[in-house]
XYZ file of C-alpha atoms in Angstrom:
633
model
C 12.039 -3.230 52.809
C 13.401 -0.763 55.351
C 16.370 1.518 55.879
C 18.368 1.558 59.130
C 20.540 4.536 60.030
C 22.187 6.083 63.103
C 20.146 8.773 64.808
C 23.300 10.917 65.208
C 25.735 9.716 62.544
C 28.833 11.236 64.247
C 28.029 10.370 67.866
C 29.486 7.187 69.398
C 26.949 4.529 70.188
C 25.905 4.744 73.848
C 26.136 8.524 74.175
C 22.895 10.354 74.918
C 20.811 10.764 71.785
C 22.785 8.174 69.839
C 21.546 4.871 68.541
C 19.942 3.570 65.361
C 16.513 3.847 63.902
C 14.666 1.899 61.218
C 12.772 3.822 58.557
C 9.955 2.005 56.755
C 8.708 3.621 53.549
C 5.082 4.675 53.403
C 3.244 2.684 50.755
C -0.055 2.615 48.912
C -1.370 -0.626 47.461
C -3.730 -0.836 44.484
C -5.206 -3.889 42.838
C -4.747 -4.080 39.043
C -5.729 -6.452 36.262
C -2.336 -8.162 36.183
C -1.545 -8.081 39.911
C -0.826 -5.429 42.543
C 0.634 -1.928 42.246
C 2.588 -0.511 45.175
C 3.648 3.123 45.349
C 6.466 3.459 47.903
C 8.123 6.656 49.064
C 11.912 6.698 48.930
C 13.698 7.263 52.210
C 17.338 7.678 53.137
C 19.398 5.475 50.867
C 16.410 3.355 49.931
C 15.667 4.562 46.420
C 14.832 3.269 42.953
C 18.105 1.375 42.438
C 17.767 -0.445 45.767
C 14.222 -1.499 44.930
C 15.287 -2.644 41.471
C 18.134 -4.686 42.948
C 15.681 -6.307 45.353
C 13.056 -7.104 42.657
C 13.876 -10.832 42.493
C 13.915 -11.077 46.290
C 10.515 -9.389 46.471
C 9.117 -11.750 43.801
C 10.244 -14.754 45.860
C 8.974 -13.284 49.113
C 5.600 -12.395 47.628
C 5.428 -15.632 45.607
C 4.732 -13.926 42.294
C 6.446 -14.579 38.948
C 7.492 -10.991 38.272
C 8.211 -7.769 40.109
C 8.921 -4.642 38.075
C 10.204 -1.361 39.522
C 10.225 2.125 37.997
C 10.510 5.723 39.129
C 6.973 7.095 39.269
C 7.715 10.675 40.295
C 10.311 12.372 42.498
C 10.377 10.602 45.851
C 8.032 7.775 44.787
C 8.900 4.328 43.430
C 6.227 2.315 41.625
C 6.417 -1.436 42.182
C 4.243 -3.886 40.301
C 3.862 -7.449 41.531
C 2.565 -9.277 38.454
C 0.720 -12.552 38.808
C 1.115 -13.090 35.042
C 3.473 -11.694 32.443
C 1.342 -9.392 30.264
C 3.680 -9.855 27.303
C 2.917 -13.564 26.965
C -0.800 -13.388 27.751
C -3.105 -13.027 24.727
C -5.339 -9.967 24.861
C -8.400 -8.972 22.884
C -9.414 -5.719 21.271
C -12.012 -3.579 23.055
C -13.988 -1.504 20.595
C -14.638 2.092 21.589
C -17.947 3.770 20.973
C -17.869 5.983 17.901
C -18.600 9.123 19.884
C -15.862 8.402 22.392
C -13.134 7.293 20.012
C -10.346 9.736 19.174
C -9.035 9.180 15.617
C -5.778 10.885 16.560
C -5.082 8.486 19.426
C -3.660 5.062 18.651
C -3.460 2.509 21.470
C -1.493 -0.394 19.955
C -1.475 -2.484 23.150
C -0.077 -2.873 26.667
C 3.472 -2.870 27.979
C 5.354 -5.302 30.233
C 3.525 -3.850 33.251
C 0.130 -4.347 31.677
C -0.275 -0.601 31.167
C -1.684 0.885 27.945
C 0.738 2.313 25.406
C -0.621 5.163 23.304
C 0.559 7.128 20.286
C -0.821 10.363 18.941
C -1.258 10.474 15.170
C -1.137 14.262 15.067
C 1.946 15.286 13.111
C 2.744 11.693 12.124
C 2.735 11.389 8.336
C 4.090 7.855 8.147
C 4.141 4.607 10.117
C 6.123 1.465 9.297
C 4.892 -1.868 10.642
C 7.360 -4.675 10.001
C 8.084 -8.214 11.162
C 8.211 -11.843 10.126
C 5.149 -13.467 8.661
C 2.715 -14.601 11.283
C 3.834 -12.535 14.251
C 1.111 -9.904 14.539
C 1.147 -7.280 11.776
C -2.282 -8.143 10.407
C -3.925 -8.288 13.813
C -2.436 -4.917 14.774
C -3.850 -3.300 11.658
C -7.183 -5.060 12.097
C -7.384 -3.387 15.503
C -6.485 -0.021 14.015
C -9.174 -0.417 11.396
C -11.767 -1.402 14.015
C -10.914 1.707 16.016
C -11.095 4.088 13.054
C -13.766 2.613 10.798
C -16.753 4.004 12.747
C -15.417 7.555 12.463
C -16.870 9.621 9.593
C -13.664 11.682 9.679
C -11.478 8.823 8.424
C -11.137 7.403 4.943
C -8.880 4.561 3.841
C -6.898 4.419 0.614
C -5.052 1.170 -0.068
C -2.213 1.118 -2.565
C 0.058 -1.694 -3.592
C 3.570 -1.483 -4.908
C 6.943 -3.162 -4.730
C 9.925 -0.955 -4.155
C 11.567 1.605 -6.385
C 9.303 3.395 -8.859
C 6.126 1.930 -7.362
C 6.590 4.284 -4.401
C 7.110 7.359 -6.541
C 4.200 9.711 -6.254
C 2.768 7.720 -3.350
C 1.163 10.791 -1.821
C -0.183 11.968 -5.170
C -1.732 8.580 -5.846
C -3.392 8.552 -2.442
C -4.677 12.101 -2.947
C -6.016 11.182 -6.385
C -8.324 8.604 -4.861
C -9.310 10.641 -1.834
C -9.441 14.211 -3.093
C -13.130 14.265 -4.058
C -13.945 13.854 -0.405
C -10.934 15.559 1.145
C -11.159 18.762 -0.875
C -14.191 19.625 1.200
C -12.304 19.189 4.476
C -9.211 20.267 6.329
C -7.537 16.931 5.793
C -4.296 15.151 6.499
C -2.927 11.887 5.167
C -1.056 9.262 7.162
C 0.713 6.511 5.242
C 1.025 3.117 6.928
C 3.553 0.785 5.295
C 3.359 -2.877 6.283
C 6.153 -5.182 5.225
C 8.129 -8.176 6.395
C 11.312 -6.148 6.663
C 12.055 -2.463 6.239
C 15.441 -2.798 4.573
C 16.176 -0.718 1.487
C 15.281 -3.532 -0.902
C 11.756 -3.633 0.549
C 11.042 0.029 1.291
C 13.139 2.823 -0.227
C 15.129 4.724 2.384
C 13.622 8.037 1.285
C 10.191 6.678 2.189
C 11.171 4.898 5.400
C 13.050 7.890 6.780
C 9.916 10.010 6.523
C 7.932 7.656 8.752
C 8.034 9.023 12.291
C 6.683 5.874 13.941
C 8.169 2.384 13.615
C 6.662 -0.784 15.065
C 8.567 -4.047 14.688
C 7.386 -7.543 15.433
C 9.834 -10.460 15.322
C 12.799 -10.136 12.977
C 15.306 -12.813 12.094
C 18.303 -10.527 11.555
C 19.806 -7.510 13.241
C 19.945 -5.797 9.838
C 16.161 -5.947 9.506
C 15.653 -4.747 13.091
C 18.059 -1.836 12.609
C 16.416 -0.815 9.334
C 13.083 -0.638 11.138
C 14.007 0.807 14.542
C 17.414 2.400 14.034
C 20.854 1.487 15.339
C 19.896 2.356 18.940
C 17.962 -0.913 19.205
C 21.291 -2.767 19.569
C 21.695 -1.089 22.968
C 18.387 -2.515 24.189
C 18.669 -6.319 23.939
C 15.562 -6.880 26.079
C 13.429 -5.191 23.396
C 15.302 -6.431 20.303
C 12.992 -7.889 17.614
C 15.240 -10.951 17.262
C 14.218 -11.921 20.791
C 10.570 -11.924 19.685
C 10.972 -14.973 17.421
C 9.910 -17.179 20.331
C 6.336 -18.362 19.739
C 5.347 -16.962 23.139
C 5.911 -13.477 21.713
C 3.562 -13.772 18.762
C 1.724 -10.466 18.848
C 4.482 -8.601 20.738
C 6.189 -5.650 19.046
C 9.081 -3.362 19.870
C 8.715 0.392 19.451
C 9.618 3.810 20.789
C 6.660 5.016 22.856
C 5.872 8.601 23.757
C 7.292 9.724 27.072
C 9.239 6.500 27.603
C 12.995 6.084 27.405
C 14.536 3.553 25.053
C 12.335 0.916 23.464
C 9.094 -0.549 24.781
C 7.726 -4.034 24.203
C 4.007 -3.937 23.466
C 1.551 -6.815 23.578
C -0.902 -6.071 20.761
C -4.465 -7.410 20.937
C -5.738 -10.247 18.824
C -8.314 -9.123 16.276
C -9.740 -11.721 13.909
C -10.317 -10.781 10.283
C -14.077 -11.079 10.681
C -14.198 -8.322 13.312
C -13.553 -5.404 10.939
C -16.616 -6.493 8.939
C -18.673 -4.601 11.498
C -16.719 -1.461 10.754
C -17.197 -1.999 7.054
C -20.926 -2.093 7.567
C -20.899 1.379 9.076
C -20.567 3.127 5.737
C -16.780 3.410 5.802
C -15.305 4.660 2.551
C -12.463 2.525 1.263
C -10.638 3.222 -1.971
C -8.291 0.779 -3.584
C -5.966 0.916 -6.520
C -5.143 -1.684 -9.152
C -1.830 -3.412 -9.142
C 0.372 -2.017 -11.796
C 0.515 -4.084 -14.992
C 2.814 -7.032 -14.648
C 2.668 -7.237 -10.879
C 1.714 -10.841 -10.373
C 1.203 -12.673 -7.092
C 3.062 -15.943 -6.532
C 2.107 -18.659 -4.140
C 5.010 -19.451 -1.869
C 5.537 -21.795 0.987
C 7.891 -19.676 3.054
C 7.576 -16.064 4.060
C 11.283 -15.565 3.691
C 11.865 -12.822 1.165
C 8.440 -11.548 0.362
C 6.594 -9.203 2.637
C 3.830 -10.630 4.749
C 1.059 -9.517 6.979
C -0.930 -6.486 5.843
C 1.430 -5.441 3.093
C 0.671 -2.262 1.190
C 4.007 -2.706 -0.526
C 3.024 -5.758 -2.510
C -0.091 -7.654 -1.768
C -3.112 -5.391 -2.203
C -4.821 -5.822 -5.459
C -8.243 -5.088 -6.877
C -10.345 -2.326 -8.318
C -11.069 1.193 -7.087
C -14.177 1.334 -5.004
C -14.157 -2.373 -4.403
C -12.536 -4.928 -2.130
C -10.152 -7.797 -2.700
C -8.647 -10.900 -1.156
C -8.025 -11.414 2.495
C -5.016 -13.563 3.149
C -4.693 -15.619 6.284
C -1.672 -14.763 8.371
C 0.581 -17.182 10.106
C -0.520 -15.906 13.414
C -3.863 -17.358 12.703
C -3.391 -19.667 15.520
C -1.287 -17.894 17.964
C -2.146 -14.403 18.849
C -2.915 -15.402 15.794
C -3.576 -13.378 13.075
C -6.603 -14.810 12.085
C -8.760 -16.778 9.919
C -9.440 -15.427 6.517
C -13.035 -14.430 7.110
C -14.899 -12.060 4.821
C -13.774 -8.485 5.195
C -15.873 -5.984 3.323
C -13.748 -2.901 3.591
C -10.119 -3.510 4.397
C -8.227 -6.356 2.718
C -5.522 -7.612 5.073
C -2.940 -10.026 3.829
C -0.223 -12.189 5.286
C 0.915 -15.619 6.123
C 3.155 -18.186 4.695
C 2.210 -17.763 1.082
C 0.259 -15.510 -1.178
C -2.006 -17.698 -3.226
C -4.894 -16.493 -5.323
C -7.660 -18.060 -7.324
C -7.582 -16.780 -10.851
C -11.093 -17.766 -11.884
C -14.570 -18.441 -10.556
C -15.374 -21.990 -9.585
C -18.622 -23.819 -9.182
C -17.179 -26.566 -7.082
C -18.185 -25.260 -3.707
C -18.329 -22.148 -1.578
C -15.713 -19.435 -1.478
C -15.886 -18.011 2.028
C -16.144 -14.273 1.760
C -16.764 -14.257 -1.996
C -18.210 -10.940 -3.076
C -18.793 -9.241 -6.408
C -18.044 -5.537 -6.568
C -17.897 -3.456 -9.727
C -17.417 -6.574 -11.821
C -14.588 -7.999 -9.705
C -14.662 -11.289 -7.828
C -12.887 -11.982 -4.555
C -12.009 -15.490 -3.342
C -10.463 -16.532 -0.087
C -10.985 -19.954 1.462
C -12.703 -22.379 -0.863
C -15.006 -24.978 0.658
C -14.960 -28.076 -1.526
C -17.967 -30.113 -2.552
C -18.041 -33.832 -1.820
C -17.404 -34.494 -5.523
C -14.297 -32.309 -5.448
C -13.051 -34.123 -2.357
C -13.418 -37.457 -4.126
C -11.226 -36.178 -6.964
C -8.713 -34.910 -4.414
C -8.764 -38.371 -2.876
C -7.660 -39.839 -6.208
C -4.876 -37.268 -6.493
C -3.872 -38.114 -2.929
C -3.744 -41.808 -3.769
C -1.282 -41.050 -6.567
C 0.864 -39.102 -4.096
C 0.866 -42.031 -1.667
C 1.979 -44.441 -4.413
C 4.723 -42.050 -5.547
C 6.040 -41.739 -1.988
C 5.956 -45.521 -1.586
C 7.971 -45.936 -4.787
C 10.558 -43.387 -3.641
C 10.864 -45.064 -0.257
C 11.260 -48.500 -1.801
C 14.072 -47.195 -3.983
C 15.867 -45.585 -1.031
C 18.632 -48.040 -0.162
C 22.277 -47.544 0.735
C 24.242 -46.295 -2.283
C 21.244 -45.037 -4.263
C 21.326 -41.445 -5.521
C 18.579 -39.040 -4.481
C 17.989 -38.379 -8.163
C 16.880 -41.998 -8.539
C 14.183 -41.503 -5.893
C 12.845 -38.609 -7.951
C 12.806 -40.805 -11.051
C 10.829 -43.487 -9.216
C 8.198 -40.976 -8.107
C 8.099 -39.358 -11.556
C 7.305 -42.724 -13.129
C 4.283 -43.175 -10.846
C 2.937 -39.715 -11.682
C 3.369 -40.290 -15.410
C 1.555 -43.656 -15.356
C -1.322 -42.121 -13.413
C -1.648 -39.218 -15.854
C -0.899 -36.744 -13.034
C 1.078 -33.525 -13.145
C 3.667 -32.524 -10.519
C 2.847 -29.195 -8.820
C 6.472 -29.143 -7.574
C 8.208 -29.261 -10.960
C 8.822 -25.732 -12.235
C 7.316 -24.107 -9.127
C 9.044 -20.794 -8.353
C 7.759 -18.655 -5.484
C 9.191 -15.181 -5.037
C 11.960 -16.285 -2.655
C 13.343 -18.948 -5.000
C 16.238 -18.103 -7.352
C 15.341 -20.936 -9.763
C 12.230 -22.972 -10.595
C 12.101 -26.175 -8.594
C 13.751 -28.871 -10.765
C 12.156 -32.099 -9.479
C 8.848 -33.783 -8.602
C 9.884 -34.570 -5.017
C 11.759 -32.794 -2.250
C 14.420 -35.061 -0.761
C 15.818 -33.771 2.528
C 18.552 -35.774 4.264
C 19.662 -35.646 7.926
C 19.912 -31.950 8.914
C 17.850 -30.812 5.903
C 14.388 -29.840 7.153
C 12.542 -29.452 3.855
C 12.799 -28.534 0.161
C 15.969 -30.535 -0.464
C 16.678 -30.892 -4.185
C 17.288 -34.529 -5.219
C 20.773 -34.634 -6.708
C 23.634 -37.123 -7.008
C 24.081 -37.552 -3.242
C 24.299 -41.294 -2.466
C 22.403 -42.508 0.583
C 24.476 -43.824 3.494
C 23.723 -46.268 6.238
C 21.737 -44.548 9.057
C 20.670 -41.551 6.921
C 17.377 -39.922 7.892
C 15.389 -39.019 4.765
C 12.251 -36.895 4.313
C 10.416 -37.065 0.982
C 7.721 -34.546 0.033
C 5.613 -35.087 -3.079
C 2.532 -33.646 -4.741
C 0.262 -34.582 -7.624
C -2.388 -32.740 -9.602
C -5.055 -34.916 -11.170
C -8.107 -33.646 -13.053
C -7.535 -30.159 -11.735
C -7.222 -31.086 -8.041
C -4.114 -31.499 -5.917
C -2.755 -33.763 -3.188
C 0.373 -33.163 -1.076
C 2.095 -35.423 1.457
C 5.491 -36.198 2.994
C 7.141 -39.098 4.790
C 10.297 -39.531 6.882
C 12.255 -42.762 7.251
C 15.731 -44.109 7.895
C 18.063 -45.949 5.531
C 19.933 -49.054 6.658
C 20.610 -49.339 10.377
C 18.615 -46.601 12.123
C 19.771 -44.414 14.960
C 17.431 -44.776 17.956
C 17.254 -40.975 18.247
C 16.088 -40.737 14.623
C 13.311 -43.248 15.246
C 12.186 -41.223 18.243
C 12.214 -38.019 16.169
C 10.155 -39.624 13.406
C 7.709 -41.024 15.973
C 7.315 -37.599 17.566
C 6.691 -35.998 14.173
C 4.118 -38.662 13.321
C 2.431 -38.143 16.688
C 2.309 -34.383 16.082
C 0.623 -34.990 12.734
C -1.779 -37.565 14.188
C -2.802 -35.212 16.988
C -3.252 -32.366 14.525
C -5.473 -34.534 12.331
C -7.492 -35.752 15.319
C -8.182 -32.133 16.263
C -9.356 -31.218 12.759
C -13.059 -31.554 13.450
C -16.035 -29.261 12.971
C -16.315 -26.936 15.944
C -12.575 -26.447 16.263
C -10.409 -23.764 14.683
C -7.053 -23.611 12.906
C -5.425 -22.644 16.200
C -6.555 -25.898 17.795
C -4.687 -27.874 15.125
C -1.586 -25.697 15.543
C -1.693 -26.076 19.309
C -1.976 -29.867 19.071
C 1.077 -30.029 16.808
C 3.201 -27.638 18.858
C 2.306 -29.414 22.112
C 3.944 -32.629 20.879
C 6.983 -30.728 19.607
C 7.492 -29.019 22.969
C 6.894 -32.265 24.861
C 9.739 -33.843 22.894
C 11.994 -30.734 23.171
C 11.971 -30.309 19.402
C 12.116 -27.087 17.438
C 9.972 -26.199 14.432
C 10.644 -23.500 11.809
C 8.311 -20.729 12.949
C 7.375 -19.391 9.515
C 6.597 -22.732 7.871
C 3.574 -24.934 8.331
C 0.538 -26.390 6.646
C -1.823 -24.771 4.173
C -5.095 -24.970 2.386
C -5.083 -27.078 -0.752
C -7.379 -27.744 -3.699
C -7.065 -26.480 -7.227
C -3.676 -25.128 -6.240
C -1.039 -26.686 -4.034
C -0.936 -23.666 -1.703
C -4.218 -21.995 -0.849
C -5.686 -20.225 2.143
C -5.781 -20.724 5.037
C -2.274 -21.018 6.387
C -1.951 -23.606 9.174
C 0.929 -22.633 11.499
C 2.708 -25.332 13.456
C 2.744 -23.007 16.484
C -0.443 -21.606 17.932
C -3.041 -21.181 20.614
C -6.333 -23.068 20.814
C -9.593 -21.393 19.962
C -8.044 -18.967 17.466
C -8.165 -18.658 13.710
C -10.451 -19.814 10.945
C -13.307 -22.099 12.015
C -13.204 -25.620 10.584
C -16.190 -26.659 8.499
C -17.287 -29.481 6.223
C -15.478 -29.350 2.890
C -12.363 -27.515 4.044
C -9.211 -29.210 2.681
C -5.882 -28.760 4.469
C -2.347 -30.067 4.178
C -0.884 -30.522 7.665
C 2.900 -30.851 7.846
C 4.805 -30.741 11.115
C 8.576 -30.343 10.703
C 10.441 -31.243 13.892
C 14.094 -30.410 14.531
C 15.870 -32.512 17.149
C 18.115 -29.672 18.352
C 15.188 -27.787 19.863
C 15.815 -24.516 18.007
C 13.242 -22.833 15.755
C 15.705 -21.052 13.463
C 17.219 -22.517 10.319
C 19.486 -21.619 7.420
C 19.065 -21.853 3.659
C 21.523 -23.581 1.331
C 23.092 -21.655 -1.573
C 20.612 -23.376 -3.900
C 17.939 -21.084 -2.415
C 15.647 -24.003 -1.609
C 17.050 -26.418 0.960
C 16.322 -25.511 4.584
C 18.721 -26.860 7.209
C 18.815 -26.835 10.977
C 21.059 -24.101 12.283
C 22.864 -26.428 14.714
C 23.297 -29.454 12.444
C 20.738 -31.556 14.327
C 18.511 -33.884 12.363
C 14.966 -33.122 11.217
C 11.837 -35.013 10.204
C 8.903 -33.880 8.058
C 5.614 -35.763 7.716
C 2.507 -34.493 5.917
C -1.008 -35.534 4.887
C -3.738 -33.809 2.941
C -6.999 -34.058 4.883
C -10.598 -32.959 4.495
C -12.817 -31.693 7.301
C -16.093 -33.596 7.116
C -19.212 -34.043 9.196
C -17.958 -37.537 10.018
C -14.561 -36.310 11.198
C -11.216 -35.711 9.483
C -10.611 -37.719 6.320
C -7.057 -38.402 5.158
C -6.900 -37.982 1.386
C -3.284 -39.086 0.809
C -3.457 -42.719 1.899
C -2.704 -45.507 -0.640
């Protein structure tokens, strides 16, 4: 770029000393990780605004995807030609040496220019980390733990609670557990609250308003984003958390960064749950507090009203001086938050559901099981071959129940009659329905049936009622069975009467997504490989999938760790091994959108645009001989 101006602005062209000259800015070029940095001096009328206006032209001329322009200092414009967009490129955590690390400095990630974003903890008494399940909260806090755990100056106190009175005396409760050590030091306490949303029903305003730092991953509503970041976020649509619902932005958060105007998008690094184990081995002191009496933990298939990720507000439970569950987060596959590996010091939770074992088992291996002060921790249970055989029998019952429901599904038949057909099969087999009476925290009522019957634009969890099936309806049936203490779960999609060609294509795409996911479920792969296989087929067919729903571990309970997202990146998440049982369930929406709405019944999920959906599921086992489908007839 150059600036042309007359040598003597007021002299006519042709007079001595008149004419025009071209000024070319002096530049310095530096190579960077993400591309090239150019520092250009402003000249004449060629300033920051002119360079910003010309950014797209420069990107085309230089043949790079992105060009970003900012004012570096007076008289100098900084231009970055980026070969890749840092916000959609996964990054990894780089551990600092203990002697070099600064406990007061927090580097949550990099910005849109690939430059580090830092925060100073000095003077910050509270931090809120919020966002939808599976978008990066757990990984962010894993990284923070890895950075701080080696420091002898830092101690962790983990407290659970759920709104209202559970937050009263928060500081006093933290001090109670830490004071024996802190009384000997000049100490300060920083509270980090992790929750799905920071609205008043999740975190009391009096607590949230005393947190000087707010970091928000994807949010579904403007209300949740405003509660976390303040009303000013509405004036910055490029950094709004609602924009971050796209799967490409898993691991990207919006925040106010020091010395930067407005809001900054930050790509946080991926840190698997197993990585903080190293920090735990360094002698780190971690205190934990019991849940208050009566605070139970419910398994739930959707992360929609309960907090997720590393949630001090609800999901930490255990005994002082010990450790507790690690819950796999829905990012497992994407930037993924992670496979639920053993974590000796800091229990991080998250994901689609919060499911816990309530007793010891002798049926296999519990990955990460550890006894501390009389407590037992279970995460991902590896089943024995005998257990898998029992699950196979439960799966066979599920297959027969689905077949009976499908056979009954003809034009004019009520959905309630399909439930009755499936119920009869379960009763004859001596099996119990894990659906009937199931009530996760988001549900207003216990589930009233043994199947979910979702028709046309219903994605999942449809309650079978008196609706009569019509010609060309698209129906998805989900069913489970518990037999001899072990569970199977599967779903089918089919058309009634004369099918629409588009429905057949949608069902075929959903089946292909499931088939590819199953084919990838082999020893040596990870959860993220399954997620990537499923999402690849969805994208290929221009279909959407609800971002916070997916598959799950299964065994003694219908919903166990690990969570299996339907969106993800290969090579991430929990490693697959012999004896791991999973329920894989792609849900494809023909309209191509990933958002959905919930019916007034609190259960039925529907596409936001009225397009049709299909849902197909199998329970499988990872074996040395390859994936084994447990829910075939």
